[in-house]
């Protein structure tokens, strides 16, 4: 008998059980092909169909306009921190970046290898507990693009609006909230996301890019990371991460079965609401994030007495609630509650927290 835990890992993260079961069923023989998807040629008709299915479903669920390309690449979001400037500078000298926490800082560091970075706004002085209000941003009309991180996975801070940045393309690292809610893709020049938070296993990075931004890569850009070349080759300039793309397709099937992105968002709000409601006004636990900017995906919280952290984590583990330790830079706890985390899992966590408070508060 398989014993599944409630896994609150920030990533790689929990996947829907139905998806894992289907992958297991199809493992040795995909649809009568006599092969595992892992064993297929990426250019064969079976895999070409798997790839096309994943792209079609992603476009349908998210409403990606026709003049955007969807690419399935390798390198992860950290790779994209270099790949984006290599492709998108287009003769401009500088990039505007909004600094909202650890992941923005990584983007800033990496972008500086390729361009001048203007930090258009920062919540550093507020210890990264909020999104800087749009009216205070100092944007440069000559910037190549404006970069944001839509959900700071470590700090638990999320944009609940899409900033208007005028004619300059808006670029978003959506690694930890991609496909968790509907978005208007037409407001972005480029979106990227690693799959391992909300969408599948590690190994594939999804890039959605407006066509007019293609074809300007710096000459030093590796061909495998040249969006224009990859778009021309249907993301098959090099061997794509075939298994990961197949798994993303299964997760997208699951999202569709759940009712699509509006239904995902409703569920995610319900789950996060349960945790935040309990944390609100609680004297034993605390969450530092401004209520308007709280993440629906990653909920950091601290115990009033950090000496109890180990006991909290041990007890949680024994109750089948795992990977709750907060990031080393923040301390405390963090519950990552992506699409695939059930309401049941979040309820079990809140019940455990209440019990722990009753015993130690
Ligand atoms: C996880 C994460 C990354 C890093 O992704 P890699 O796959 O390790 O490159 C970058 N940005 C955000 C917002 C993340 O959550």
Coordinates of C-alpha atoms and ligand atoms in Angstrom, one line a residue:
X1 CA 0.0 0.0 0.0
X2 CA 1.5 3.3 -1.0
X3 CA 1.6 5.9 1.7
X4 CA 1.6 9.4 0.3
X5 CA 2.5 12.4 2.5
X6 CA 1.3 16.0 2.2
X7 CA 4.4 17.5 0.7
X8 CA 4.8 21.3 1.2
X9 CA 8.1 21.5 -0.7
X10 CA 8.8 24.7 -2.5
X11 CA 10.1 22.8 -5.5
X12 CA 10.4 20.3 -7.0
X13 CA 7.0 20.1 -5.6
X14 CA 4.0 17.8 -5.1
X15 CA 2.2 16.6 -8.3
X16 CA -1.4 15.5 -8.7
X17 CA -1.7 11.8 -7.8
X18 CA -3.9 11.2 -10.8
X19 CA -1.0 12.4 -13.0
X20 CA 1.5 10.2 -11.4
X21 CA -0.8 7.2 -11.7
X22 CA -1.3 7.9 -15.4
X23 CA 2.4 8.3 -16.0
X24 CA 3.0 5.0 -14.2
X25 CA 0.3 3.3 -16.3
X26 CA 1.9 4.5 -19.5
X27 CA 5.5 4.0 -18.4
X28 CA 6.3 0.9 -20.3
X29 CA 4.0 1.2 -23.3
X30 CA 2.8 4.7 -24.3
X31 CA -0.6 4.3 -26.2
X32 CA 0.4 1.0 -27.8
X33 CA 3.7 2.3 -29.1
X34 CA 5.6 -0.5 -27.2
X35 CA 7.9 2.2 -25.7
X36 CA 8.2 4.5 -22.8
X37 CA 8.0 8.2 -23.7
X38 CA 11.6 8.4 -22.4
X39 CA 12.7 6.1 -25.2
X40 CA 11.1 7.9 -28.1
X41 CA 12.8 9.9 -30.8
X42 CA 11.9 13.5 -30.3
X43 CA 11.3 13.7 -34.0
X44 CA 9.1 10.6 -34.2
X45 CA 5.3 11.1 -34.8
X46 CA 4.5 9.9 -31.2
X47 CA 6.6 12.5 -29.4
X48 CA 5.7 15.2 -31.9
X49 CA 2.1 14.6 -31.0
X50 CA 2.8 14.7 -27.3
X51 CA 4.7 18.0 -27.7
X52 CA 1.9 19.5 -29.8
X53 CA -0.7 18.4 -27.3
X54 CA 1.1 20.1 -24.4
X55 CA 1.6 23.3 -26.4
X56 CA -2.1 23.4 -27.6
X57 CA -3.4 22.9 -24.1
X58 CA -1.1 25.5 -22.6
X59 CA -2.3 28.0 -25.3
X60 CA -5.9 27.2 -24.7
X61 CA -5.9 27.2 -20.9
X62 CA -3.9 30.4 -20.7
X63 CA -5.4 32.1 -23.7
X64 CA -2.0 32.8 -25.4
X65 CA -2.5 35.1 -28.4
X66 CA -1.4 33.8 -31.9
X67 CA 1.5 36.3 -32.1
X68 CA 3.2 34.7 -29.1
X69 CA 5.5 31.7 -29.4
X70 CA 5.5 29.0 -26.7
X71 CA 8.9 27.4 -26.2
X72 CA 9.9 24.4 -24.1
X73 CA 13.6 24.8 -23.2
X74 CA 16.2 23.7 -20.7
X75 CA 18.2 25.8 -18.3
X76 CA 15.6 26.7 -15.7
X77 CA 14.6 30.1 -14.5
X78 CA 18.2 30.8 -13.3
X79 CA 19.3 30.0 -16.9
X80 CA 16.7 32.5 -18.1
X81 CA 18.2 35.2 -16.0
X82 CA 21.1 35.2 -18.5
X83 CA 19.1 34.0 -21.6
X84 CA 16.6 36.8 -21.4
X85 CA 19.1 39.7 -21.6
X86 CA 21.1 37.9 -24.3
X87 CA 17.9 37.8 -26.4
X88 CA 16.1 40.9 -25.5
X89 CA 18.6 43.8 -25.2
X90 CA 18.0 44.7 -28.9
X91 CA 20.6 47.4 -28.8
X92 CA 19.5 48.9 -25.6
X93 CA 22.0 49.5 -22.8
X94 CA 20.0 49.0 -19.7
X95 CA 17.2 46.9 -18.1
X96 CA 14.7 48.0 -15.4
X97 CA 14.2 45.4 -12.6
X98 CA 11.8 45.6 -9.7
X99 CA 13.4 44.1 -6.6
X100 CA 11.0 42.2 -4.5
X101 CA 13.2 39.6 -2.8
X102 CA 15.7 36.8 -3.3
X103 CA 14.7 35.8 -6.8
X104 CA 14.7 39.4 -8.0
X105 CA 18.2 39.8 -6.5
X106 CA 19.4 36.7 -8.4
X107 CA 18.0 38.2 -11.6
X108 CA 19.7 41.5 -10.9
X109 CA 23.1 39.9 -10.3
X110 CA 22.9 37.8 -13.5
X111 CA 21.6 40.6 -15.7
X112 CA 24.5 42.8 -14.7
X113 CA 26.8 40.5 -16.7
X114 CA 25.1 41.7 -19.9
X115 CA 23.6 45.1 -19.3
X116 CA 23.3 48.1 -17.0
X117 CA 20.6 47.4 -14.4
X118 CA 18.3 50.1 -13.1
X119 CA 16.5 49.0 -9.9
X120 CA 13.2 50.7 -10.7
X121 CA 11.8 50.0 -7.3
X122 CA 12.7 47.9 -4.3
X123 CA 11.0 46.6 -1.1
X124 CA 14.4 45.8 0.5
X125 CA 13.9 48.6 3.1
X126 CA 10.6 46.9 4.0
X127 CA 12.4 43.6 4.3
X128 CA 10.7 42.3 1.2
X129 CA 7.3 42.1 2.9
X130 CA 5.4 43.9 0.1
X131 CA 5.3 44.7 -3.6
X132 CA 6.4 48.3 -4.2
X133 CA 3.3 50.3 -5.4
X134 CA 3.4 50.9 -9.1
X135 CA 3.2 54.7 -8.8
X136 CA 6.6 54.9 -7.1
X137 CA 8.5 53.0 -9.8
X138 CA 11.2 54.9 -11.6
X139 CA 11.1 53.5 -15.1
X140 CA 13.5 54.4 -18.0
X141 CA 11.6 54.7 -21.3
X142 CA 14.8 53.6 -23.1
X143 CA 15.1 50.3 -21.1
X144 CA 15.2 47.1 -23.1
X145 CA 12.5 45.7 -20.8
X146 CA 11.1 45.8 -17.3
X147 CA 11.6 42.6 -15.3
X148 CA 9.4 41.5 -12.4
X149 CA 9.1 38.3 -10.4
X150 CA 5.4 37.6 -10.1
X151 CA 5.7 35.5 -7.0
X152 CA 8.7 35.5 -4.7
X153 CA 8.8 31.9 -3.7
X154 CA 11.0 32.5 -0.6
X155 CA 9.4 35.7 0.8
X156 CA 5.9 34.7 0.0
X157 CA 5.0 37.9 -1.8
X158 CA 3.0 38.0 -5.0
X159 CA 1.7 40.5 -7.5
X160 CA -2.1 40.7 -7.5
X161 CA -2.0 43.2 -10.4
X162 CA -0.2 43.4 -13.7
X163 CA 1.8 46.6 -13.8
X164 CA 1.3 48.9 -16.8
X165 CA 4.8 49.8 -18.0
X166 CA 3.9 51.6 -21.3
X167 CA 5.6 50.6 -24.5
X168 CA 8.6 48.9 -22.9
X169 CA 8.1 45.1 -22.8
X170 CA 7.2 43.6 -19.5
X171 CA 9.1 40.4 -18.6
X172 CA 8.0 38.1 -15.7
X173 CA 9.7 35.3 -13.9
X174 CA 6.5 33.3 -13.1
X175 CA 8.3 30.1 -12.0
X176 CA 6.3 29.7 -8.8
X177 CA 2.8 30.9 -9.9
X178 CA 2.6 30.0 -13.5
X179 CA -0.8 28.4 -14.4
X180 CA -2.1 29.0 -10.9
X181 CA -4.6 31.7 -12.1
X182 CA -5.7 33.3 -15.3
X183 CA -3.4 36.1 -16.6
X184 CA -3.6 38.5 -19.6
X185 CA -0.6 37.3 -21.7
X186 CA -1.0 40.3 -24.0
X187 CA 0.3 42.6 -21.2
X188 CA 3.7 40.8 -21.3
X189 CA 6.5 40.8 -23.7
X190 CA 7.9 37.6 -22.3
X191 CA 7.0 35.1 -19.5
X192 CA 9.2 32.3 -18.3
X193 CA 8.7 29.6 -15.7
X194 CA 10.5 26.4 -14.6
X195 CA 8.1 23.6 -14.5
X196 CA 8.9 22.0 -11.1
X197 CA 6.8 24.3 -8.9
X198 CA 3.3 24.1 -10.5
X199 CA 3.5 22.2 -13.7
X200 CA 5.6 19.0 -13.7
X201 CA 9.1 17.7 -13.0
X202 CA 12.3 19.7 -13.1
X203 CA 14.0 19.9 -16.5
X204 CA 11.8 22.0 -18.7
X205 CA 11.4 25.7 -18.8
X206 CA 8.5 27.3 -20.5
X207 CA 9.0 30.6 -22.3
X208 CA 6.2 32.6 -23.9
X209 CA 7.5 35.4 -26.0
X210 CA 5.9 38.0 -28.3
X211 CA 7.1 37.4 -31.9
X212 CA 8.3 40.9 -32.5
X213 CA 11.0 40.5 -29.8
X214 CA 12.6 37.5 -31.6
X215 CA 15.6 37.6 -33.9
X216 CA 17.8 40.1 -32.0
X217 CA 19.9 37.8 -29.9
X218 CA 23.5 38.9 -29.1
X219 CA 26.0 37.1 -31.3
X220 CA 27.5 35.4 -28.3
X221 CA 24.1 33.7 -27.5
X222 CA 24.3 29.9 -27.5
X223 CA 22.1 28.6 -30.4
X224 CA 20.2 26.4 -28.0
X225 CA 19.2 29.6 -26.1
X226 CA 18.4 31.8 -29.0
X227 CA 14.6 32.2 -28.8
X228 CA 14.4 33.1 -32.5
X229 CA 16.2 29.9 -33.6
X230 CA 14.3 27.8 -31.2
X231 CA 11.0 29.2 -32.3
X232 CA 11.9 28.4 -36.0
X233 CA 12.7 24.9 -34.9
X234 CA 9.6 24.3 -32.8
X235 CA 11.9 24.1 -29.7
X236 CA 13.7 21.2 -31.3
X237 CA 17.0 22.9 -32.3
X238 CA 18.5 20.6 -29.7
X239 CA 16.9 17.5 -28.1
X240 CA 14.2 18.8 -25.8
X241 CA 13.5 17.4 -22.3
X242 CA 11.0 15.0 -23.7
X243 CA 9.9 13.2 -20.5
X244 CA 9.4 16.6 -18.7
X245 CA 7.3 17.9 -21.6
X246 CA 5.1 14.8 -21.6
X247 CA 4.6 15.2 -17.8
X248 CA 3.7 18.9 -18.3
X249 CA 1.1 17.7 -20.8
X250 CA -0.4 15.4 -18.2
X251 CA -0.5 18.1 -15.6
X252 CA -2.2 20.4 -18.1
X253 CA -4.8 17.7 -18.8
X254 CA -5.4 17.6 -15.1
X255 CA -5.8 21.4 -14.9
X256 CA -8.4 21.2 -17.7
X257 CA -10.2 18.4 -15.8
X258 CA -10.3 20.6 -12.7
X259 CA -12.1 23.3 -14.7
X260 CA -9.2 25.4 -16.0
X261 CA -7.3 28.3 -14.5
X262 CA -10.4 30.1 -13.1
X263 CA -11.1 27.0 -11.1
X264 CA -7.5 26.6 -10.1
X265 CA -7.5 30.2 -8.8
X266 CA -10.7 29.6 -6.8
X267 CA -9.1 26.5 -5.2
X268 CA -5.9 28.3 -4.5
X269 CA -7.6 31.2 -2.9
X270 CA -9.6 28.9 -0.7
X271 CA -6.5 26.9 0.4
X272 CA -4.4 30.0 1.1
X273 CA -7.4 31.7 2.8
X274 CA -7.6 28.9 5.3
X275 CA -4.0 29.3 6.3
X276 CA -4.0 33.1 6.4
X277 CA -7.2 33.3 8.3
X278 CA -5.7 31.1 11.0
X279 CA -2.5 33.2 11.1
X280 CA -4.4 36.5 11.2
X281 CA -4.2 37.9 14.7
X282 CA -2.5 34.7 16.0
X283 CA 0.0 35.3 18.8
X284 CA 1.8 32.0 18.5
X285 CA 2.6 32.1 14.7
X286 CA 3.3 35.2 12.5
X287 CA 3.4 36.0 8.8
X288 CA 5.2 39.3 8.1
X289 CA 3.8 40.0 4.6
X290 CA 1.4 42.9 3.8
X291 CA -2.1 41.4 3.5
X292 CA -2.7 42.8 0.0
X293 CA 0.5 41.2 -1.3
X294 CA 0.4 37.8 0.3
X295 CA 1.2 34.8 -2.0
X296 CA -1.4 32.2 -2.7
X297 CA 1.4 29.8 -3.4
X298 CA 4.0 30.1 -0.7
X299 CA 3.0 30.9 2.9
X300 CA 6.0 31.6 5.2
X301 CA 5.4 31.8 8.9
X302 CA 7.4 31.9 12.1
X303 CA 6.9 30.5 15.6
X304 CA 7.0 33.2 18.3
X305 CA 9.6 31.0 20.0
X306 CA 12.2 29.7 17.4
X307 CA 13.4 27.2 20.0
X308 CA 10.2 25.3 19.2
X309 CA 11.0 25.1 15.4
X310 CA 12.6 21.6 15.6
X311 CA 9.7 20.2 17.7
X312 CA 7.3 21.7 15.2
X313 CA 9.0 20.1 12.2
X314 CA 9.4 16.7 13.9
X315 CA 5.8 16.6 14.9
X316 CA 4.7 17.6 11.5
X317 CA 6.8 14.9 9.8
X318 CA 5.3 12.3 12.1
X319 CA 1.8 13.6 11.1
X320 CA 2.7 13.1 7.4
X321 CA 3.2 16.9 6.7
X322 CA 6.7 17.3 5.2
X323 CA 9.1 19.9 3.8
X324 CA 7.8 22.7 5.9
X325 CA 11.2 24.2 6.9
X326 CA 11.5 27.8 5.8
X327 CA 14.3 29.0 3.5
X328 CA 17.6 29.5 5.3
X329 CA 17.5 33.3 4.5
X330 CA 14.1 33.7 6.2
X331 CA 14.1 31.0 8.8
X332 CA 10.9 29.7 10.4
X333 CA 8.5 27.7 8.3
X334 CA 7.1 27.8 4.7
X335 CA 4.1 26.0 3.4
X336 CA 4.2 25.8 -0.4
X337 CA 0.6 25.1 -1.6
X338 CA 0.8 25.0 -5.3
X339 CA -2.0 23.8 -7.6
X340 CA -1.5 20.1 -6.7
X341 CA -1.8 20.6 -2.9
X342 CA -5.3 19.6 -1.9
X343 CA -7.6 21.5 0.4
X344 CA -7.4 18.4 2.6
X345 CA -3.6 18.8 2.9
X346 CA -3.9 22.5 4.0
X347 CA -6.7 21.6 6.4
X348 CA -4.5 18.9 7.9
X349 CA -1.7 21.5 8.3
X350 CA -3.9 24.0 10.0
X351 CA -5.2 21.3 12.4
X352 CA -1.7 20.3 13.2
X353 CA -0.7 24.0 13.8
X354 CA -3.7 24.4 16.2
X355 CA -2.8 21.3 18.1
X356 CA 0.8 22.4 18.4
X357 CA -0.2 25.8 19.6
X358 CA -2.5 24.2 22.2
X359 CA 0.3 22.1 23.5
X360 CA 3.0 24.7 23.5
X361 CA 1.3 28.1 23.5
Ligands
LIG1 C1 12.5 28.1 -8.2 C2 12.6 29.5 -8.8 C3 13.7 29.8 -9.6 C4 14.8 28.9 -9.9 O1 14.5 27.9 -10.8 P1 15.7 26.9 -11.3 O2 14.9 25.9 -12.0 O3 16.5 26.5 -10.1 O4 16.6 27.7 -12.3 C5 13.7 31.1 -10.1 N1 12.7 32.0 -9.9 C6 11.7 31.7 -9.1 C7 10.6 32.7 -8.8 C8 11.6 30.4 -8.5 O5 10.6 30.1 -7.7

